[in-house]
PDB file of C-alpha atoms in Angstrom:
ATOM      1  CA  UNK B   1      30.697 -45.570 -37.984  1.00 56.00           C
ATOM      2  CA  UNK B   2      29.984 -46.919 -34.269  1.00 63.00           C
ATOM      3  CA  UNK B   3      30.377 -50.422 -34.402  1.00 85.00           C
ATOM      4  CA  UNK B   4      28.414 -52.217 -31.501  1.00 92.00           C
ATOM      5  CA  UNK B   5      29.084 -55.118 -29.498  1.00 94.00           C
ATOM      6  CA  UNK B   6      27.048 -57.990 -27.990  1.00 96.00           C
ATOM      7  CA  UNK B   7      27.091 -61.702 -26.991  1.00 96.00           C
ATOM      8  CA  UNK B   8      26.092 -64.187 -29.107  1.00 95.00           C
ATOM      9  CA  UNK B   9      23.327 -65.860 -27.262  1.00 97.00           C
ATOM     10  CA  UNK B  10      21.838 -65.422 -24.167  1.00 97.00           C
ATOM     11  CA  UNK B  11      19.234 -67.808 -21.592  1.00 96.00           C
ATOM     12  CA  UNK B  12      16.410 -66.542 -20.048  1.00 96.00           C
ATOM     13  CA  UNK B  13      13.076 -68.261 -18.272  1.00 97.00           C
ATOM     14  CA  UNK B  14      10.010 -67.061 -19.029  1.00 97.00           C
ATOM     15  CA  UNK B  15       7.993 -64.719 -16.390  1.00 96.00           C
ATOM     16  CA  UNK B  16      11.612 -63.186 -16.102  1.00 97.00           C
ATOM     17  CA  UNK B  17      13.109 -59.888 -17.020  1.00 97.00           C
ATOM     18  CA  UNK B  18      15.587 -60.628 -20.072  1.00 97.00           C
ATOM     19  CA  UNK B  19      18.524 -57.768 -19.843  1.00 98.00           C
ATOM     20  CA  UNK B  20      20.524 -57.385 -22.800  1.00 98.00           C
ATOM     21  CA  UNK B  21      23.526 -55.867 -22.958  1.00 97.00           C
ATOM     22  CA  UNK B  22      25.640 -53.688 -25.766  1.00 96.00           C
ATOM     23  CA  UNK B  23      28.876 -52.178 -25.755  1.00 95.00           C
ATOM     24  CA  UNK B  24      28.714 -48.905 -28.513  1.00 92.00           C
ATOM     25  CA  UNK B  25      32.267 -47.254 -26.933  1.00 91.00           C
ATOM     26  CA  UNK B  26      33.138 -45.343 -30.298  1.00 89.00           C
ATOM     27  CA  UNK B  27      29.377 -43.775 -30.647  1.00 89.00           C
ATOM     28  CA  UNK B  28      29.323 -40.104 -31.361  1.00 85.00           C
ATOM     29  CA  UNK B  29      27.191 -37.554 -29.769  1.00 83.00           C
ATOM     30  CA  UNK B  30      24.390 -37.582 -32.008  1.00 82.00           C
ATOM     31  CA  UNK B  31      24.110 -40.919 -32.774  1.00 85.00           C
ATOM     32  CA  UNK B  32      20.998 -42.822 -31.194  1.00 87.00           C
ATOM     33  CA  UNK B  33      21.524 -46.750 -30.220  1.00 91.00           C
ATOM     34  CA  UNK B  34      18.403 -48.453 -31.956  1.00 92.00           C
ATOM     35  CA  UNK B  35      17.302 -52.174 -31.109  1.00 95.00           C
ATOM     36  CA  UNK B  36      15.728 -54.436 -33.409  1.00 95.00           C
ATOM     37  CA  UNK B  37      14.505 -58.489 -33.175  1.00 96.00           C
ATOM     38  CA  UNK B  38      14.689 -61.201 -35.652  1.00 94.00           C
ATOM     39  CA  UNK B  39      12.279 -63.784 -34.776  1.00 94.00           C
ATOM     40  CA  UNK B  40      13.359 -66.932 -36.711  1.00 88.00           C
ATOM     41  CA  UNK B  41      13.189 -66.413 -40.339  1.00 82.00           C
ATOM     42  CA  UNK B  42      10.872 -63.163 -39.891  1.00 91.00           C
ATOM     43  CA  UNK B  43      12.301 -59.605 -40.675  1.00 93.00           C
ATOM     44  CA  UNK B  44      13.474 -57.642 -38.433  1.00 93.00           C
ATOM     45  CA  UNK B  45      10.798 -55.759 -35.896  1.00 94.00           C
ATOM     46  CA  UNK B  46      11.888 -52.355 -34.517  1.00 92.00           C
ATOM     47  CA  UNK B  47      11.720 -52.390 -30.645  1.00 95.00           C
ATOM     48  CA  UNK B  48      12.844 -49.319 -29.354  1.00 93.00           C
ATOM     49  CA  UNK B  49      15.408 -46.118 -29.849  1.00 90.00           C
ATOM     50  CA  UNK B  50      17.247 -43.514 -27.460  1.00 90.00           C
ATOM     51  CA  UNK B  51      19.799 -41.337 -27.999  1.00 88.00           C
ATOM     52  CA  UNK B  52      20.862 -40.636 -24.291  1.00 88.00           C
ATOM     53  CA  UNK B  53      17.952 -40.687 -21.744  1.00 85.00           C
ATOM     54  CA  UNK B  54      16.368 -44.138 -20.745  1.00 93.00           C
ATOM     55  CA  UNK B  55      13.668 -45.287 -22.930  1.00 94.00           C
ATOM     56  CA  UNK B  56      10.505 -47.347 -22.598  1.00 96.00           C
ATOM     57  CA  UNK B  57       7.636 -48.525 -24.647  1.00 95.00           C
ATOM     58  CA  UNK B  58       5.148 -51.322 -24.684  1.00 94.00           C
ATOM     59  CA  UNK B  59       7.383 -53.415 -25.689  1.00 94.00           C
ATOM     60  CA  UNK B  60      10.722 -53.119 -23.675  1.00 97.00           C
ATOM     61  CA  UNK B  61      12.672 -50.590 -21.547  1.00 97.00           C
ATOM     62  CA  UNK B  62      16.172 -49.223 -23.091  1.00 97.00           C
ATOM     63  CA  UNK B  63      18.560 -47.846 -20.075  1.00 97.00           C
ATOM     64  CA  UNK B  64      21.578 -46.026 -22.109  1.00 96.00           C
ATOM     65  CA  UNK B  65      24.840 -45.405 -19.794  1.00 95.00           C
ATOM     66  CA  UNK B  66      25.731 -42.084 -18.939  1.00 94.00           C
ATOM     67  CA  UNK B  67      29.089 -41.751 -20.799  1.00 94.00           C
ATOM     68  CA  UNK B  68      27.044 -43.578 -23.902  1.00 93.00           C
ATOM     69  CA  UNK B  69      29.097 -46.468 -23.872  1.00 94.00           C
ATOM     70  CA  UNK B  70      27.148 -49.103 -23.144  1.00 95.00           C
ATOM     71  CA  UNK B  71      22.920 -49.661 -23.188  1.00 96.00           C
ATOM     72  CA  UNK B  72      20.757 -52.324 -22.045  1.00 97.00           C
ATOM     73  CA  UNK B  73      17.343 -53.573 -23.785  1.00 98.00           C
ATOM     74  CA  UNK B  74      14.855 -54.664 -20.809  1.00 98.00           C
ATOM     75  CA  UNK B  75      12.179 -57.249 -21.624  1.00 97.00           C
ATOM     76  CA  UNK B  76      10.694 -57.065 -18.776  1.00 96.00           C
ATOM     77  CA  UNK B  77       8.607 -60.169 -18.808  1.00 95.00           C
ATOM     78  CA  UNK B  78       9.915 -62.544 -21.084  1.00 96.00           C
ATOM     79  CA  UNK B  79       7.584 -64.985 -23.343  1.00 96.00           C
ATOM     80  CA  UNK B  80       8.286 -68.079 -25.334  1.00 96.00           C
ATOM     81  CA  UNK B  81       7.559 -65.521 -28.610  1.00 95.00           C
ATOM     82  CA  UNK B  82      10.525 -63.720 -27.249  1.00 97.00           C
ATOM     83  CA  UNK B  83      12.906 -66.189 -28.283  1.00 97.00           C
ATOM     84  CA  UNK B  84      14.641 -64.291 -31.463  1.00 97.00           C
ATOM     85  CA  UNK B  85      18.149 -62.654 -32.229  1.00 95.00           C
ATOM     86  CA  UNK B  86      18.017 -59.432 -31.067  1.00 97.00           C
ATOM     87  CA  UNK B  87      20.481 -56.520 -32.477  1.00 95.00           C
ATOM     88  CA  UNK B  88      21.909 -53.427 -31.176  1.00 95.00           C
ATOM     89  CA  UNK B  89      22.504 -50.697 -34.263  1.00 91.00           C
ATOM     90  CA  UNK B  90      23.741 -47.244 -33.498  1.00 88.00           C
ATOM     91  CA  UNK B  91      22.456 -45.099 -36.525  1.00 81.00           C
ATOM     92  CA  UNK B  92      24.317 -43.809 -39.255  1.00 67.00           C
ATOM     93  CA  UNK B  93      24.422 -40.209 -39.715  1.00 55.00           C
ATOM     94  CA  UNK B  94      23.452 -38.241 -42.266  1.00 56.00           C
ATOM     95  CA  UNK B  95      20.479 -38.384 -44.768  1.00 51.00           C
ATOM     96  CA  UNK B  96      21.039 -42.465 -45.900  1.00 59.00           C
ATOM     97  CA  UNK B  97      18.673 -43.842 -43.145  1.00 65.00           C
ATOM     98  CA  UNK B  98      21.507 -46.965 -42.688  1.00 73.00           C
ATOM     99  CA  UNK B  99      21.473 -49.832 -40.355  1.00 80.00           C
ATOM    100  CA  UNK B 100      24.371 -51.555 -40.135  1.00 81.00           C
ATOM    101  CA  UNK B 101      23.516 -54.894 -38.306  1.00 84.00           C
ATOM    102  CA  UNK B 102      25.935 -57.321 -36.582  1.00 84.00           C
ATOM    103  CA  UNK B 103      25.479 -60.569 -36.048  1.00 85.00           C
ATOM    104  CA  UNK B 104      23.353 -59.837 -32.607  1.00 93.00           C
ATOM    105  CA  UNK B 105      22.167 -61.901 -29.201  1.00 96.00           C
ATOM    106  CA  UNK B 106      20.567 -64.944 -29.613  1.00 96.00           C
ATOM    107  CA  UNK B 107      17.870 -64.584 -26.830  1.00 98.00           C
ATOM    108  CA  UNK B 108      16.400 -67.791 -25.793  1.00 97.00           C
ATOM    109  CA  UNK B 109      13.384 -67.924 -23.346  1.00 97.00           C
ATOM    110  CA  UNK B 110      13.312 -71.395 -21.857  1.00 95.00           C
ATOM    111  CA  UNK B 111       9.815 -72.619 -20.229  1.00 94.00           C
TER     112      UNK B 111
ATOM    113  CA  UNK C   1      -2.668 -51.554 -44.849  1.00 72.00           C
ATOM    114  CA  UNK C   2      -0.924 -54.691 -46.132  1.00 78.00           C
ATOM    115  CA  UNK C   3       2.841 -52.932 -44.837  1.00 93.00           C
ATOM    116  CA  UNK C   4       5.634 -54.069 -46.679  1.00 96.00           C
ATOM    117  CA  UNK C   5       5.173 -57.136 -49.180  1.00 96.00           C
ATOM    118  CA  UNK C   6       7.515 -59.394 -51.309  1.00 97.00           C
ATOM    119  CA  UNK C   7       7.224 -61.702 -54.051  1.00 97.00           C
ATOM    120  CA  UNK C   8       8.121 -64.512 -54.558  1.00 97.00           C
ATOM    121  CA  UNK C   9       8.838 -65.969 -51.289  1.00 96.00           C
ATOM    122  CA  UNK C  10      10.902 -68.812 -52.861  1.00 97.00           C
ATOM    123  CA  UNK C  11      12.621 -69.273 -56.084  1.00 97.00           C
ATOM    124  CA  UNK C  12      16.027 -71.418 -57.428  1.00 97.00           C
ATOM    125  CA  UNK C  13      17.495 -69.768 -60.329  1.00 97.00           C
ATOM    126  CA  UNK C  14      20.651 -71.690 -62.053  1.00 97.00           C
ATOM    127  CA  UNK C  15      24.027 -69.791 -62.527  1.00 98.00           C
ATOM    128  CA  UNK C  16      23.522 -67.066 -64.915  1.00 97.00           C
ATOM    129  CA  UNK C  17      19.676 -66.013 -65.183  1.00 97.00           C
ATOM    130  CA  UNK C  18      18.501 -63.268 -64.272  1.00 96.00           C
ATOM    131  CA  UNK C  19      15.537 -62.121 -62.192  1.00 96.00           C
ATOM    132  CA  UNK C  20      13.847 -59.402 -60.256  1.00 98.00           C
ATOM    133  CA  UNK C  21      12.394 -59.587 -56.664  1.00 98.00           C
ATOM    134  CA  UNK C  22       9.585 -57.690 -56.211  1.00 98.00           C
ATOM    135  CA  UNK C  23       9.175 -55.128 -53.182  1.00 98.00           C
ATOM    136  CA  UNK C  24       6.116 -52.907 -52.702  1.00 97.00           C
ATOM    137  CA  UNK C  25       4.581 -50.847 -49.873  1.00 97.00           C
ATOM    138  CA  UNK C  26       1.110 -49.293 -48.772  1.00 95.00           C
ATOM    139  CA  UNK C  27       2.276 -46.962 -46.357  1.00 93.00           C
ATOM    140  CA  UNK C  28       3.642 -43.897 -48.427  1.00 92.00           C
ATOM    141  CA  UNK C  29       7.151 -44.111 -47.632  1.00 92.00           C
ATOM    142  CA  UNK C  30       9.828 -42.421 -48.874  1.00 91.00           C
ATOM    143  CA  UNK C  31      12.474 -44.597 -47.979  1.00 91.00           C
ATOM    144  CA  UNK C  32      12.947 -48.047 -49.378  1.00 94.00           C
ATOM    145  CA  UNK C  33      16.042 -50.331 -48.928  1.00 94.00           C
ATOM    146  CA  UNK C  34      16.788 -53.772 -49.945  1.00 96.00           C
ATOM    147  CA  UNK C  35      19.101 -56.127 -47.687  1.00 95.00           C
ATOM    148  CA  UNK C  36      20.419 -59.605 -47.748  1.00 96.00           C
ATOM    149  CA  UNK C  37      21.334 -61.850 -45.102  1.00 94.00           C
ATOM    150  CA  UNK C  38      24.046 -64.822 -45.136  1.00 92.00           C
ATOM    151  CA  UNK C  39      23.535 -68.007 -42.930  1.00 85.00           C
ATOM    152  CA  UNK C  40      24.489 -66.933 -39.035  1.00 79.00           C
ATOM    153  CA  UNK C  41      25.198 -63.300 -39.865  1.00 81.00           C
ATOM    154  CA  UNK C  42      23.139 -59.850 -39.667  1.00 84.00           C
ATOM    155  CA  UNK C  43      21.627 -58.048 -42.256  1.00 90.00           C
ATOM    156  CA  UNK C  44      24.083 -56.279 -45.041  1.00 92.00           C
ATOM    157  CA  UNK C  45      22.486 -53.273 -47.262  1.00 92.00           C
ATOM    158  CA  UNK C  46      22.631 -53.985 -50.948  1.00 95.00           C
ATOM    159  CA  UNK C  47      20.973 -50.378 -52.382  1.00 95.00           C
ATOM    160  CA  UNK C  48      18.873 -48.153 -51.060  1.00 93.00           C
ATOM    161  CA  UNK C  49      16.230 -45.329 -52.613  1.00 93.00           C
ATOM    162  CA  UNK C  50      15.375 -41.965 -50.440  1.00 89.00           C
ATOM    163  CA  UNK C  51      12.322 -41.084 -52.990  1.00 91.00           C
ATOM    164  CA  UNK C  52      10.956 -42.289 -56.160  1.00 93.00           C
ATOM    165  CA  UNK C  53      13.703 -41.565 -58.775  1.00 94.00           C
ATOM    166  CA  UNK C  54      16.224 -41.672 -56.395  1.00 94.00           C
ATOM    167  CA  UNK C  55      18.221 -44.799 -55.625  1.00 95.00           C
ATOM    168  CA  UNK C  56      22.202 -45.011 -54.243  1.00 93.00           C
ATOM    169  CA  UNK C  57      24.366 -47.839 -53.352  1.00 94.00           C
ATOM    170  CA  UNK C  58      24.757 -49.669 -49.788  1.00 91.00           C
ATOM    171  CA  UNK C  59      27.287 -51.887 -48.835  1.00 89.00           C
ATOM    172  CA  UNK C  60      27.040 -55.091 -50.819  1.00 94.00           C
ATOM    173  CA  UNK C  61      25.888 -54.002 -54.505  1.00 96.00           C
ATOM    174  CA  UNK C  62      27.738 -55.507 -56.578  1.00 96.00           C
ATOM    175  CA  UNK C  63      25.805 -57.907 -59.289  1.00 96.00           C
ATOM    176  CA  UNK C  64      22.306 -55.922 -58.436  1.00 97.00           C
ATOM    177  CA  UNK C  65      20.496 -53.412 -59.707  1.00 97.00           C
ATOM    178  CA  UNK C  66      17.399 -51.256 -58.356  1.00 97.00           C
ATOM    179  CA  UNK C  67      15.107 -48.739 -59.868  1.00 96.00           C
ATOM    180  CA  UNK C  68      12.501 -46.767 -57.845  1.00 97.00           C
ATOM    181  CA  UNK C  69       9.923 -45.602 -60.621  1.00 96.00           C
ATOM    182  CA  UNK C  70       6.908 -45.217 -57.863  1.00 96.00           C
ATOM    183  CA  UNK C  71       6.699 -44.459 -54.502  1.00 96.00           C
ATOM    184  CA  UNK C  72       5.237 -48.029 -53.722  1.00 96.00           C
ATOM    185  CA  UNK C  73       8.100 -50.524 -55.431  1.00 97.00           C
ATOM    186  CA  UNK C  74      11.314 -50.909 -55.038  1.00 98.00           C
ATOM    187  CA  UNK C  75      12.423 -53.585 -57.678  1.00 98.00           C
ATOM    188  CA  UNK C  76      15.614 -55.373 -56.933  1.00 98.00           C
ATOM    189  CA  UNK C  77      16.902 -57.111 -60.096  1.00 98.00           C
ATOM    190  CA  UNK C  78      19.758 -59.794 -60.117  1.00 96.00           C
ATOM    191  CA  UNK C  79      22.023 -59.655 -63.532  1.00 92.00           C
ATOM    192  CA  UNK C  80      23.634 -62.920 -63.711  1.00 96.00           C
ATOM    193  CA  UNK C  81      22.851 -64.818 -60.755  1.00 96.00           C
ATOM    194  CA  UNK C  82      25.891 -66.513 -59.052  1.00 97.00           C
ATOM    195  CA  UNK C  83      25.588 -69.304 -56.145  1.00 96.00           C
ATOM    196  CA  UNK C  84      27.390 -66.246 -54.099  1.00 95.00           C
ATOM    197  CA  UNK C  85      24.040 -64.766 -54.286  1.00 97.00           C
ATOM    198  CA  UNK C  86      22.035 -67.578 -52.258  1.00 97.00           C
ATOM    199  CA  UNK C  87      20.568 -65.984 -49.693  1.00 97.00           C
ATOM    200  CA  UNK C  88      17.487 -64.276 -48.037  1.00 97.00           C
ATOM    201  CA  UNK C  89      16.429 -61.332 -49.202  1.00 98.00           C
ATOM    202  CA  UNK C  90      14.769 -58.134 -47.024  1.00 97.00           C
ATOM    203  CA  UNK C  91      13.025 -55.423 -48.543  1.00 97.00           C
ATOM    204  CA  UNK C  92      12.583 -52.179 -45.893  1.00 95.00           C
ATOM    205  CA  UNK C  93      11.004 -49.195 -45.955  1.00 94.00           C
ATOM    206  CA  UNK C  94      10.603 -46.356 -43.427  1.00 90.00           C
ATOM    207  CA  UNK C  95       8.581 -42.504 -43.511  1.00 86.00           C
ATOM    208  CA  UNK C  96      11.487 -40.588 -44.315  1.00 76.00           C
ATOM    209  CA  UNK C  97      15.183 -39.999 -43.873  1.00 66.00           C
ATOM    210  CA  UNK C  98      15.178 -39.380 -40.040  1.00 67.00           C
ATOM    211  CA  UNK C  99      12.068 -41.946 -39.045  1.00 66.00           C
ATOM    212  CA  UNK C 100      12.508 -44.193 -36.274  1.00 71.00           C
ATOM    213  CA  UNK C 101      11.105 -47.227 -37.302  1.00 84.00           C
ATOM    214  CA  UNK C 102      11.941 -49.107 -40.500  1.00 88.00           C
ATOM    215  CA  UNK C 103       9.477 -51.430 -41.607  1.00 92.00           C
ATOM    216  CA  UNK C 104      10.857 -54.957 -43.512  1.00 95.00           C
ATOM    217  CA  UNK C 105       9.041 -57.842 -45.240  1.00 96.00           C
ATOM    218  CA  UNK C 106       8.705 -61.346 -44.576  1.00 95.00           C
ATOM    219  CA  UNK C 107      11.425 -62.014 -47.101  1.00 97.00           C
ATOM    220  CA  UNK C 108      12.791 -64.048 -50.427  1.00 97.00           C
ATOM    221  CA  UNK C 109      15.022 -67.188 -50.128  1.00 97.00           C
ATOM    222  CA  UNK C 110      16.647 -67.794 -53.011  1.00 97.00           C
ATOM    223  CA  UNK C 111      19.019 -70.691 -53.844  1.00 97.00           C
ATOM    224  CA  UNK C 112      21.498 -70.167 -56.833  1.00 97.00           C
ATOM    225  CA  UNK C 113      22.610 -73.369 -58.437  1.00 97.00           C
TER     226      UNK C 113
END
């Protein structure tokens, strides 16, 4: 299984774009990166998916490298209800549905 | 649609009862998955169910059991409760195999003394 990589907390100030970054180096070629949040004490909130093409939705903008390797979630306008652990997950394979989490980013959006 | 709901949200159990934490959802989904999480650390799967009958193992199942007798509830039922065991609980569940999105509760702490 891909394991992912991110750092363990990150600052941000609100009005600004909060880029969060992943390293996924071992991901396989039909694996899609998935990003989910954890506001405090909450469970987790699906944000967005891609598998290789950049990705946005309402919430947030996902820009995938080309070799895979790396992705980048995009809040593009960060709030105060931002503020939350967010995880990279690449997506287990096969017919199991799995998310193995890590231990995330904790993003915090300072006033 | 109420999504995914949990009950209790609370409970302390002393070393050796047993209990069951209650998961149901509205949606009609097939998949259903129960998780716990530790103090500072991501979410671990303890069993998971891809239809009603149908339940497997995840990573962490040791001292749990699960049964999936509807397509709404997903029971998850603690043995012999140890103090190992204190921790928050997350029910999830999602369409199907291959959907996106999963869907989780608000959650159960529970405190093993």
């Amino acid at each position: 299984d891909a394991k992912t990589t991110q750092p363990p907390s990150m600052d941000c100030a609100e009005g600004r774009a909060a880029n969060l970054p992943c390293n996924h180096s071992t991901i396989s070629g039909n694996e899609y990166v998935y990003w989910y949040r954890q506001i405090h004490s909450q469970g987790p909130q699906y944000i967005i998916h891609g598998l290789k093409n950049n990705e946005t939705n309402e919430m947030a903008s996902l820009i995938i490298t080309e070799d895979r390797k790396s992705s980048t979630l995009i809040l593009p306008h960060a709030t105060l209800r931002d503020t939350a652990v967010y995880y990279c997950i690449v997506r287990v394979g096969g017919a199991t549905n799995k998310l193995i989490f890590g231990t995330g980013t904790l993003l915090a959006v300072q006033p | 649609n109420a999504g995914v709901t949990q009950t209790p949200k609370f409970q302390v159990l002393k070393t050796g009862q047993s209990m069951t934490l209650q998961c149901a959802q509205d949606m009609n989904h097939e998949y259903m998955s129960w998780y716990r999480q530790d103090p500072g650390m991501g979410l671990r799967l303890i069993h998971y169910s891809v239809g009603a009958g149908i339940t497997d193992q995840g990573e962490v199942p040791n001292g749990y059991n699960v049964s999936r007798s509807t397509t709404e509830d997903f029971p998850l039922r603690l043995l012999s409760a140890a103090p190992s065991q204190t921790s928050v609980y997350f029910c999830a569940s999602s369409l199907g195999l291959q959907s996106e999105t999963q869907y989780f509760g608000p959650g159960t702490r529970l405190l093993v003394l």
